[in-house]
Short mmCIF file of C-alpha atoms and ligand atoms in Angstrom, two decimals:
data_model
loop_
_atom_site.label_atom_id
_atom_site.label_comp_id
_atom_site.label_asym_id
_atom_site.label_seq_id
_atom_site.Cartn_x
_atom_site.Cartn_y
_atom_site.Cartn_z
CA MET O 30 0.00 0.00 0.00
CA ALA O 31 1.44 3.37 -0.97
CA THR O 32 -1.06 5.91 0.13
CA VAL O 33 0.46 9.28 0.95
CA ALA O 34 -1.12 11.34 3.71
CA LEU O 35 -0.08 14.89 4.47
CA SER O 36 -1.46 16.49 7.59
CA SER O 37 -1.15 20.17 8.39
CA ILE O 38 2.22 20.57 6.64
CA ALA O 39 3.63 24.01 7.38
CA LYS O 40 6.94 25.45 6.24
CA SER O 41 8.62 28.83 6.36
CA PHE O 42 11.94 29.96 4.95
CA GLY O 43 13.12 32.65 7.35
CA SER O 44 10.15 34.94 7.87
CA THR O 45 8.46 33.83 4.62
CA ARG O 46 5.64 31.38 5.13
CA VAL O 47 5.68 29.05 2.12
CA LEU O 48 3.21 26.34 3.18
CA GLY O 49 0.36 27.21 5.48
CA GLY O 50 -0.84 23.86 6.85
CA VAL O 51 -1.49 21.60 3.87
CA ASP O 52 -3.75 18.54 4.27
CA LEU O 53 -3.83 16.06 1.41
CA ASP O 54 -4.68 12.36 1.16
CA ILE O 55 -3.43 10.59 -1.94
CA ALA O 56 -4.77 7.13 -2.75
CA ASP O 57 -2.67 4.07 -3.55
CA GLY O 58 -1.92 4.07 -7.28
CA GLU O 59 -3.36 7.53 -7.84
CA PHE O 60 -1.91 10.07 -10.28
CA LEU O 61 -2.18 13.33 -8.38
CA THR O 62 -0.95 16.59 -9.84
CA LEU O 63 -0.05 19.73 -7.95
CA VAL O 64 -0.54 22.82 -10.07
CA GLY O 65 -0.34 26.48 -9.33
CA PRO O 66 1.54 29.64 -10.18
CA SER O 67 5.28 29.99 -9.75
CA GLY O 68 6.34 30.29 -6.12
CA CYS O 69 3.14 28.84 -4.63
CA GLY O 70 5.01 26.05 -2.82
CA LYS O 71 4.65 23.02 -5.12
CA SER O 72 8.33 22.03 -5.12
CA THR O 73 8.64 22.66 -1.41
CA LEU O 74 5.71 20.33 -0.71
CA ILE O 75 7.02 17.53 -2.93
CA ARG O 76 10.52 17.88 -1.46
CA ILE O 77 9.03 17.51 2.01
CA ILE O 78 7.33 14.26 0.91
CA ALA O 79 10.68 13.08 -0.48
CA GLY O 80 12.47 13.96 2.75
CA LEU O 81 14.76 16.47 1.00
CA GLU O 82 13.27 19.29 3.03
CA HIS O 83 11.86 19.13 6.54
CA GLN O 84 8.53 20.65 7.50
CA ASP O 85 8.20 22.97 10.50
CA ALA O 86 4.93 21.37 11.54
CA GLY O 87 2.63 18.55 10.46
CA GLY O 88 3.36 15.02 9.31
CA VAL O 89 3.88 12.84 6.24
CA ALA O 90 2.73 9.21 6.21
CA ILE O 91 3.41 6.74 3.40
CA GLY O 92 1.52 3.48 3.32
CA GLY O 93 -0.13 4.46 6.59
CA ALA O 94 3.16 4.80 8.50
CA PRO O 95 4.77 8.12 9.50
CA VAL O 96 8.03 8.73 7.61
CA ASP O 97 9.10 12.01 9.16
CA HIS O 98 12.04 10.37 10.93
CA LEU O 99 13.23 8.57 7.76
CA ARG O 100 15.90 9.80 5.37
CA PRO O 101 15.01 10.20 1.67
CA HIS O 102 16.32 6.80 0.52
CA GLU O 103 14.47 5.05 3.35
CA ARG O 104 11.05 6.39 2.28
CA ARG O 105 10.27 4.05 -0.67
CA VAL O 106 9.92 7.09 -2.91
CA ALA O 107 11.88 8.16 -5.98
CA MET O 108 12.11 11.67 -7.27
CA VAL O 109 12.51 12.89 -10.85
CA PHE O 110 13.64 16.48 -11.25
CA GLN O 111 13.19 19.04 -13.97
CA SER O 112 16.96 19.08 -14.53
CA TYR O 113 17.27 15.24 -14.82
CA ALA O 114 20.46 15.43 -12.70
CA LEU O 115 22.29 12.79 -14.75
CA TYR O 116 26.05 12.26 -14.29
CA PRO O 117 27.68 13.34 -17.59
CA HIS O 118 30.75 11.06 -17.23
CA MET O 119 28.66 7.93 -16.66
CA THR O 120 26.97 5.78 -19.28
CA VAL O 121 23.21 5.42 -19.41
CA ARG O 122 23.66 1.98 -17.83
CA ALA O 123 25.64 3.41 -14.90
CA ASN O 124 23.26 6.35 -14.47
CA ILE O 125 20.19 4.11 -14.29
CA GLY O 126 21.94 1.61 -12.04
CA LEU O 127 23.36 4.24 -9.69
CA PRO O 128 20.74 3.92 -6.92
CA LEU O 129 21.36 0.15 -6.89
CA THR O 130 25.17 0.36 -6.84
CA MET O 131 24.90 2.87 -3.99
CA SER O 132 22.61 0.65 -1.94
CA ARG O 133 23.90 -2.85 -2.81
CA LEU O 134 27.68 -2.34 -2.99
CA ARG O 135 29.90 -1.42 -0.08
CA LEU O 136 32.08 1.65 -0.36
CA TRP O 137 35.30 -0.28 -1.01
CA GLN O 138 33.59 -2.30 -3.73
CA ARG O 139 32.98 0.94 -5.58
CA LEU O 140 36.66 2.03 -5.46
CA PRO O 141 38.56 1.84 -8.80
CA LEU O 142 41.22 -0.80 -8.12
CA LEU O 143 39.84 -2.76 -5.23
CA ARG O 144 36.58 -3.41 -7.01
CA LEU O 145 38.34 -5.39 -9.74
CA LEU O 146 39.44 -7.95 -7.17
CA SER O 147 36.04 -8.63 -5.69
CA ALA O 148 34.16 -11.68 -6.94
CA GLN O 149 31.22 -10.69 -4.77
CA ARG O 150 31.09 -7.33 -6.51
CA ARG O 151 30.95 -9.04 -9.89
CA ARG O 152 28.03 -11.15 -8.69
CA VAL O 153 26.09 -8.13 -7.38
CA MET O 154 26.81 -6.22 -10.59
CA ARG O 155 25.29 -9.03 -12.64
CA TYR O 156 22.04 -8.65 -10.69
CA ILE O 157 22.16 -4.87 -11.04
CA ASP O 158 22.77 -5.10 -14.79
CA ALA O 159 19.77 -7.41 -15.11
CA ASP O 160 17.57 -4.93 -13.21
CA VAL O 161 18.86 -2.05 -15.33
CA ALA O 162 18.22 -4.03 -18.53
CA ALA O 163 14.63 -4.73 -17.44
CA VAL O 164 13.94 -1.04 -16.80
CA ALA O 165 15.73 0.03 -19.99
CA GLY O 166 13.52 -2.40 -21.92
CA GLN O 167 10.37 -0.84 -20.51
CA LEU O 168 11.56 2.63 -21.49
CA GLN O 169 12.98 1.59 -24.87
CA LEU O 170 16.48 2.57 -23.86
CA ASP O 171 18.10 -0.83 -24.49
CA HIS O 172 20.11 0.32 -27.49
CA LEU O 173 21.41 3.41 -25.68
CA LEU O 174 22.86 1.81 -22.55
CA ASP O 175 26.50 2.47 -23.49
CA ARG O 176 26.04 6.12 -24.43
CA LYS O 177 26.76 9.13 -22.23
CA PRO O 178 24.02 11.70 -21.50
CA ALA O 179 25.55 14.22 -23.93
CA GLN O 180 24.89 11.76 -26.77
CA LEU O 181 21.14 11.62 -26.05
CA SER O 182 18.17 13.72 -27.07
CA GLY O 183 16.18 15.61 -24.43
CA GLY O 184 13.43 12.99 -24.40
CA GLN O 185 15.95 10.17 -24.06
CA ARG O 186 17.67 11.93 -21.15
CA GLN O 187 14.28 12.34 -19.54
CA ARG O 188 13.66 8.62 -19.88
CA VAL O 189 17.06 7.84 -18.31
CA ALA O 190 16.08 10.00 -15.34
CA LEU O 191 12.79 8.07 -15.14
CA GLY O 192 14.69 4.79 -15.40
CA ARG O 193 16.90 5.76 -12.50
CA ALA O 194 13.75 6.39 -10.46
CA MET O 195 12.09 3.14 -11.58
CA VAL O 196 15.05 0.85 -10.92
CA ARG O 197 14.46 0.93 -7.17
CA SER O 198 10.83 -0.14 -7.68
CA PRO O 199 9.53 2.68 -5.50
CA GLU O 200 5.93 2.71 -4.41
CA VAL O 201 5.68 6.47 -4.88
CA PHE O 202 7.09 8.53 -7.74
CA LEU O 203 7.58 12.21 -7.07
CA MET O 204 8.08 14.26 -10.21
CA ASP O 205 8.88 17.95 -10.22
CA GLU O 206 8.18 19.45 -13.65
CA PRO O 207 9.96 16.59 -15.41
CA LEU O 208 8.86 17.68 -18.88
CA SER O 209 9.48 21.40 -18.72
CA ASN O 210 12.87 21.24 -20.48
CA LEU O 211 11.44 19.46 -23.50
CA ASP O 212 10.13 21.12 -26.63
CA ALA O 213 6.37 21.29 -27.12
CA LYS O 214 6.06 18.25 -29.39
CA LEU O 215 8.19 16.01 -27.21
CA ARG O 216 6.26 17.14 -24.16
CA VAL O 217 3.01 15.98 -25.71
CA HIS O 218 4.63 12.63 -26.54
CA MET O 219 6.12 12.21 -23.04
CA ARG O 220 2.75 13.05 -21.47
CA THR O 221 1.31 9.94 -23.08
CA GLU O 222 4.36 7.86 -22.13
CA LEU O 223 4.13 8.95 -18.49
CA ALA O 224 0.41 8.23 -18.32
CA GLU O 225 1.02 4.75 -19.76
CA LEU O 226 3.94 4.16 -17.41
CA HIS O 227 1.71 5.05 -14.49
CA LYS O 228 -0.89 2.50 -15.60
CA ARG O 229 1.73 -0.18 -16.14
CA LEU O 230 3.52 0.29 -12.82
CA GLY O 231 0.43 0.84 -10.70
CA ALA O 232 2.53 3.07 -8.41
CA THR O 233 1.38 6.30 -6.81
CA PHE O 234 2.47 9.35 -8.83
CA ILE O 235 2.68 12.83 -7.39
CA TYR O 236 3.42 15.20 -10.19
CA VAL O 237 4.23 18.90 -10.07
CA THR O 238 3.67 21.20 -12.99
CA HIS O 239 2.55 24.70 -13.71
CA ASP O 240 1.33 23.55 -17.10
CA GLN O 241 -2.41 23.13 -16.69
CA VAL O 242 -2.69 21.05 -19.88
CA GLU O 243 -0.36 18.43 -18.34
CA ALA O 244 -2.44 18.52 -15.20
CA MET O 245 -5.73 18.11 -17.06
CA THR O 246 -4.61 15.29 -19.34
CA MET O 247 -2.68 12.97 -17.03
CA SER O 248 -4.19 13.18 -13.59
CA ASP O 249 -6.80 11.29 -11.64
CA ARG O 250 -7.05 14.36 -9.40
CA VAL O 251 -5.56 17.82 -9.47
CA ALA O 252 -4.72 19.92 -6.42
CA MET O 253 -4.58 23.58 -7.35
CA MET O 254 -2.28 25.47 -4.99
CA ASP O 255 -1.86 29.16 -4.40
CA ALA O 256 0.25 30.96 -1.82
CA GLY O 257 1.03 27.81 0.15
CA SER O 258 -2.42 26.27 0.39
CA ILE O 259 -4.70 24.08 -1.69
CA LEU O 260 -7.50 26.09 -3.27
CA GLN O 261 -9.32 23.14 -4.81
CA LEU O 262 -8.81 19.39 -5.06
CA GLY O 263 -10.75 17.26 -7.51
CA ALA O 264 -10.92 15.50 -10.85
CA PRO O 265 -9.65 17.67 -13.72
CA SER O 266 -13.20 17.99 -15.08
CA GLU O 267 -14.45 19.19 -11.68
CA LEU O 268 -11.89 21.99 -11.59
CA TYR O 269 -12.79 22.95 -15.14
CA GLU O 270 -16.54 22.72 -14.89
CA ARG O 271 -17.00 23.84 -11.30
CA PRO O 272 -14.11 26.05 -10.22
CA ALA O 273 -14.43 26.94 -6.54
CA SER O 274 -12.91 30.36 -7.01
CA LEU O 275 -11.94 32.93 -9.58
CA LYS O 276 -8.27 31.97 -9.20
CA VAL O 277 -8.97 28.33 -10.08
CA ALA O 278 -11.20 29.39 -12.99
CA GLN O 279 -8.46 31.64 -14.34
CA PHE O 280 -5.71 29.07 -13.99
CA ILE O 281 -7.49 26.03 -15.43
CA GLY O 282 -8.44 26.17 -19.11
CA SER O 283 -6.65 27.25 -22.24
CA PRO O 284 -7.37 29.81 -23.62
CA ALA O 285 -8.13 31.30 -20.22
CA ILE O 286 -11.73 31.74 -19.15
CA ASN O 287 -13.42 35.01 -20.22
CA LEU O 288 -14.23 37.33 -17.34
CA LEU O 289 -17.07 39.81 -17.66
CA PRO O 290 -17.75 42.48 -15.04
CA ALA O 291 -21.35 42.47 -13.82
CA THR O 292 -23.40 43.80 -10.91
CA VAL O 293 -26.22 42.61 -8.72
CA GLY O 294 -29.40 44.55 -9.49
CA SER O 295 -32.75 44.70 -7.75
CA SER O 296 -34.00 41.49 -6.10
CA GLY O 297 -30.62 39.85 -6.72
CA ARG O 298 -30.85 39.79 -10.53
CA ILE O 299 -27.41 39.87 -12.14
CA GLU O 300 -26.97 42.66 -14.69
CA LEU O 301 -24.45 42.36 -17.48
CA PHE O 302 -23.54 45.67 -19.11
CA GLY O 303 -26.71 47.16 -17.63
CA ARG O 304 -29.06 44.43 -18.90
CA PRO O 305 -30.67 42.12 -16.34
CA LEU O 306 -30.08 38.41 -16.88
CA ALA O 307 -32.42 35.65 -15.82
CA LEU O 308 -29.85 34.64 -13.20
CA SER O 309 -29.97 35.94 -9.67
CA ALA O 310 -27.40 35.72 -6.91
CA PRO O 311 -27.89 35.71 -3.14
CA LEU O 312 -25.95 38.98 -2.80
CA ALA O 313 -26.84 42.54 -1.87
CA GLN O 314 -27.94 44.95 -4.57
CA GLY O 315 -25.10 46.95 -6.10
CA GLN O 316 -22.40 44.37 -5.40
CA ALA O 317 -19.89 43.72 -8.14
CA VAL O 318 -19.63 40.16 -9.46
CA THR O 319 -17.56 38.57 -12.19
CA LEU O 320 -19.07 36.23 -14.77
CA GLY O 321 -16.73 33.52 -16.04
CA VAL O 322 -17.55 32.24 -19.52
CA ARG O 323 -15.43 29.55 -21.19
CA CYS O 324 -14.43 30.34 -24.74
CA GLU O 325 -16.34 27.34 -26.10
CA ALA O 326 -19.52 28.61 -24.40
CA LEU O 327 -19.54 31.79 -26.49
CA SER O 328 -21.17 31.94 -29.89
CA LEU O 329 -21.96 34.50 -32.56
CA LEU O 330 -25.59 35.54 -32.50
CA HIS O 331 -27.51 36.40 -35.62
CA GLY O 332 -30.90 38.09 -35.88
CA ASP O 333 -33.24 36.92 -33.14
CA SER O 334 -31.15 34.07 -31.79
CA ALA O 335 -30.82 35.80 -28.41
CA GLY O 336 -33.64 34.55 -26.24
CA PRO O 337 -34.62 33.73 -22.69
CA GLY O 338 -31.70 32.40 -20.69
CA ARG O 339 -29.16 33.72 -23.19
CA ALA O 340 -26.96 36.69 -22.41
CA TRP O 341 -25.55 38.84 -25.18
CA PHE O 342 -23.21 41.77 -25.71
CA SER O 343 -21.55 43.62 -28.58
CA ALA O 344 -17.95 43.03 -29.53
CA ARG O 345 -15.51 43.83 -32.31
CA LEU O 346 -13.25 41.17 -33.85
CA ARG O 347 -9.61 42.09 -33.20
CA ARG O 348 -7.77 39.02 -34.47
CA LYS O 349 -8.33 35.49 -35.76
CA GLU O 350 -5.89 32.85 -34.61
CA ASN O 351 -5.77 29.82 -36.89
CA LEU O 352 -4.97 26.61 -35.01
CA GLY O 353 -5.62 24.41 -38.03
CA SER O 354 -8.63 22.41 -36.89
CA GLU O 355 -10.21 25.41 -35.20
CA TYR O 356 -9.86 29.14 -34.69
CA ILE O 357 -9.54 31.25 -31.59
CA LEU O 358 -11.28 34.56 -32.22
CA HIS O 359 -10.16 37.53 -30.13
CA PHE O 360 -12.73 40.27 -29.59
CA ASP O 361 -12.65 43.69 -27.96
CA LEU O 362 -15.75 44.62 -26.04
CA ALA O 363 -17.18 47.47 -28.06
CA GLY O 364 -16.93 50.79 -26.25
CA ARG O 365 -15.86 49.28 -22.93
CA ASP O 366 -12.67 49.30 -20.89
CA ALA O 367 -13.12 45.65 -19.90
CA ALA O 368 -10.58 43.16 -21.20
CA GLY O 369 -11.49 41.42 -24.45
CA VAL O 370 -12.93 37.96 -24.84
CA THR O 371 -11.86 34.88 -26.77
CA MET O 372 -14.14 32.43 -28.54
CA ARG O 373 -13.43 29.00 -29.98
CA ALA O 374 -14.85 28.67 -33.49
CA SER O 375 -14.90 26.18 -36.32
CA PRO O 376 -13.15 27.30 -39.55
CA ALA O 377 -16.60 27.76 -41.13
CA VAL O 378 -17.77 30.13 -38.39
CA ALA O 379 -14.44 32.01 -38.44
CA ALA O 380 -14.69 32.47 -42.20
CA GLY O 381 -18.03 34.24 -41.72
CA VAL O 382 -16.64 37.14 -39.69
CA ASN O 383 -14.15 39.76 -40.81
CA GLU O 384 -11.57 41.57 -38.73
CA ALA O 385 -12.88 44.81 -37.18
CA ALA O 386 -16.46 43.61 -37.71
CA GLU O 387 -19.02 44.49 -35.02
CA VAL O 388 -20.82 41.36 -33.85
CA THR O 389 -23.13 40.19 -31.12
CA LEU O 390 -21.79 37.42 -28.91
CA GLY O 391 -24.00 35.31 -26.69
CA PHE O 392 -23.83 32.55 -24.14
CA ASP O 393 -26.23 30.34 -22.24
CA GLU O 394 -26.54 31.93 -18.83
CA ALA O 395 -26.67 28.47 -17.29
CA ALA O 396 -23.14 27.82 -18.55
CA CYS O 397 -21.49 30.78 -16.86
CA HIS O 398 -19.75 30.84 -13.50
CA VAL O 399 -20.46 33.62 -11.01
CA PHE O 400 -17.84 34.90 -8.56
CA ASP O 401 -18.33 37.50 -5.86
CA ALA O 402 -16.08 40.49 -5.23
CA ASP O 403 -13.71 38.28 -3.17
CA GLY O 404 -13.44 35.75 -5.99
CA ALA O 405 -15.48 33.04 -4.25
CA ARG O 406 -17.87 30.98 -6.33
CA VAL O 407 -21.53 31.93 -5.99
CA GLU O 408 -24.26 29.52 -7.04
CA PRO O 409 -26.65 31.59 -9.11
CA ARG O 410 -30.36 30.80 -9.35
CA SER O 411 -32.10 30.75 -12.67
CA PRO O 412 -35.90 31.25 -12.86
CA GLY O 413 -36.57 27.51 -13.11
CA GLY O 414 -34.72 27.02 -9.85
CA ALA O 415 -31.81 25.17 -11.45
CA THR O 416 -28.33 26.32 -10.57
CA GLY O 417 -26.05 27.29 -13.39
CA SER O 418 -23.26 24.90 -12.67
CA VAL O 419 -25.16 21.68 -13.29
CA VAL O 420 -25.95 22.48 -16.91
CA PRO O 421 -23.20 21.20 -19.20
CA LEU O 422 -21.37 23.63 -21.43
CA ARG O 423 -22.91 24.04 -24.84
CA ALA O 424 -20.83 22.77 -27.74
CA TRP O 425 -19.59 25.44 -30.14
CA PRO O 426 -21.00 25.39 -33.67
N1 LIG T 14 15.68 27.12 0.24
C1 LIG T 14 14.89 28.20 0.19
N2 LIG T 14 15.21 29.31 0.88
C2 LIG T 14 14.42 30.39 0.87
N3 LIG T 14 13.27 30.49 0.18
C3 LIG T 14 12.91 29.42 -0.54
C4 LIG T 14 13.70 28.22 -0.60
N4 LIG T 14 13.07 27.33 -1.39
C5 LIG T 14 11.96 27.95 -1.84
N5 LIG T 14 11.85 29.19 -1.34
C6 LIG T 14 10.73 30.13 -1.56
O1 LIG T 14 9.53 29.46 -1.27
C7 LIG T 14 8.51 29.79 -2.17
C8 LIG T 14 7.96 28.53 -2.80
O2 LIG T 14 8.95 27.94 -3.61
P1 LIG T 14 8.69 26.64 -4.43
O3 LIG T 14 9.99 26.28 -5.08
O4 LIG T 14 8.07 25.61 -3.58
O5 LIG T 14 7.65 27.16 -5.53
P2 LIG T 14 7.02 26.42 -6.78
O6 LIG T 14 5.54 26.41 -6.59
O7 LIG T 14 7.69 25.11 -6.97
O8 LIG T 14 7.38 27.43 -7.96
P3 LIG T 14 7.86 27.12 -9.47
O9 LIG T 14 6.59 26.82 -10.24
O10 LIG T 14 8.46 28.41 -9.90
O11 LIG T 14 8.82 25.99 -9.45
C9 LIG T 14 9.14 30.76 -3.17
O12 LIG T 14 8.78 32.06 -2.80
C10 LIG T 14 10.62 30.53 -3.01
O13 LIG T 14 11.34 31.69 -3.30
MG1 LIG T 15 9.00 24.35 -8.42
#
């Protein structure tokens, strides 16, 4: 069993509080991703789990047993870093086998001349080589075992670093932005490889990234961190479809969610650009709220297609971004200081609108997210009594 349980983990560096009492239970075999902006404490938290850093308060348990008194190599965890940390003078074989030579050979057996005389060393090395070969086979590194890191591509180096973690058969893999040094195409490829590796090994993966696409595509659950605490923990779709706060809504989703300034009018009705919507919020009249609308929830309205339960506003097309299979359309909000909005559109829809054209954009009110002035999620009420969040996002045309 390799559950990981964090209870009230707190950490400060000098007078700077970096982790403010983090609680997190990770299931055996789960792929959990920590995401969040730079400096929010992701690496610090994962280093505390690894034993590379010590918390000021709180405890870490692995497989149900506290590990706070254990050194890193005693914790049944392996860590993969962003920088790979391979030894340049060693072959791939030696790099992958390093954790085993360190743990299975005595110091004198690792010394240059003495080691040649030891029959026992030769026996242990045969076992180590077999273990290294098995891992190299799984990662398709067999043909590269005699090369040095400098003779490898970025993706191959990354796999060597993974191999070095795998060779100890850890129950928990801790990975700190392992793909961030790779180019975009290789990153997409390695995402799939890592997800498959996770399935094959059945180990617990705790993965740190600030790339929300990595988080969304690989994880069973995502923990979104900010300023040393977890803002929301849930399945990727939960964070996307039901963000608990404005910060989560802004971080998860690419392109980023559209934010529209609105106010609470009489009897709680939300007003967007002065027009009352069907939605109402349990907030005092005059309060500012923010509506979050995903870019696939927006559509171009023609003629009388605005109707009950659909909000609309005027916009001017600033730029079309061609992604091949689809377009991202960037609009300015006509005559308003508010930031622009982005809309996902099929090539056919994009072809029907010219740059600088004035258009009407609309969205199903049930598909928008409402946040109060403090950025907390508010459950709006629509006239039928249904809350907005339970209605799935409408597909774009
Ligand atoms: N050894 C240290 N001494 C002092 N401050 C530190 C130390 N390590 C981290 N910090 C500070 O703690 C905060 C959290 O750092 P951490 O590395 O955990 O962030 P992160 O979420 O991993 O960020 P990134 O996405 O940029 O890697 C930062 O403000 C950082 O400057
Ligand atoms: Mg980090």
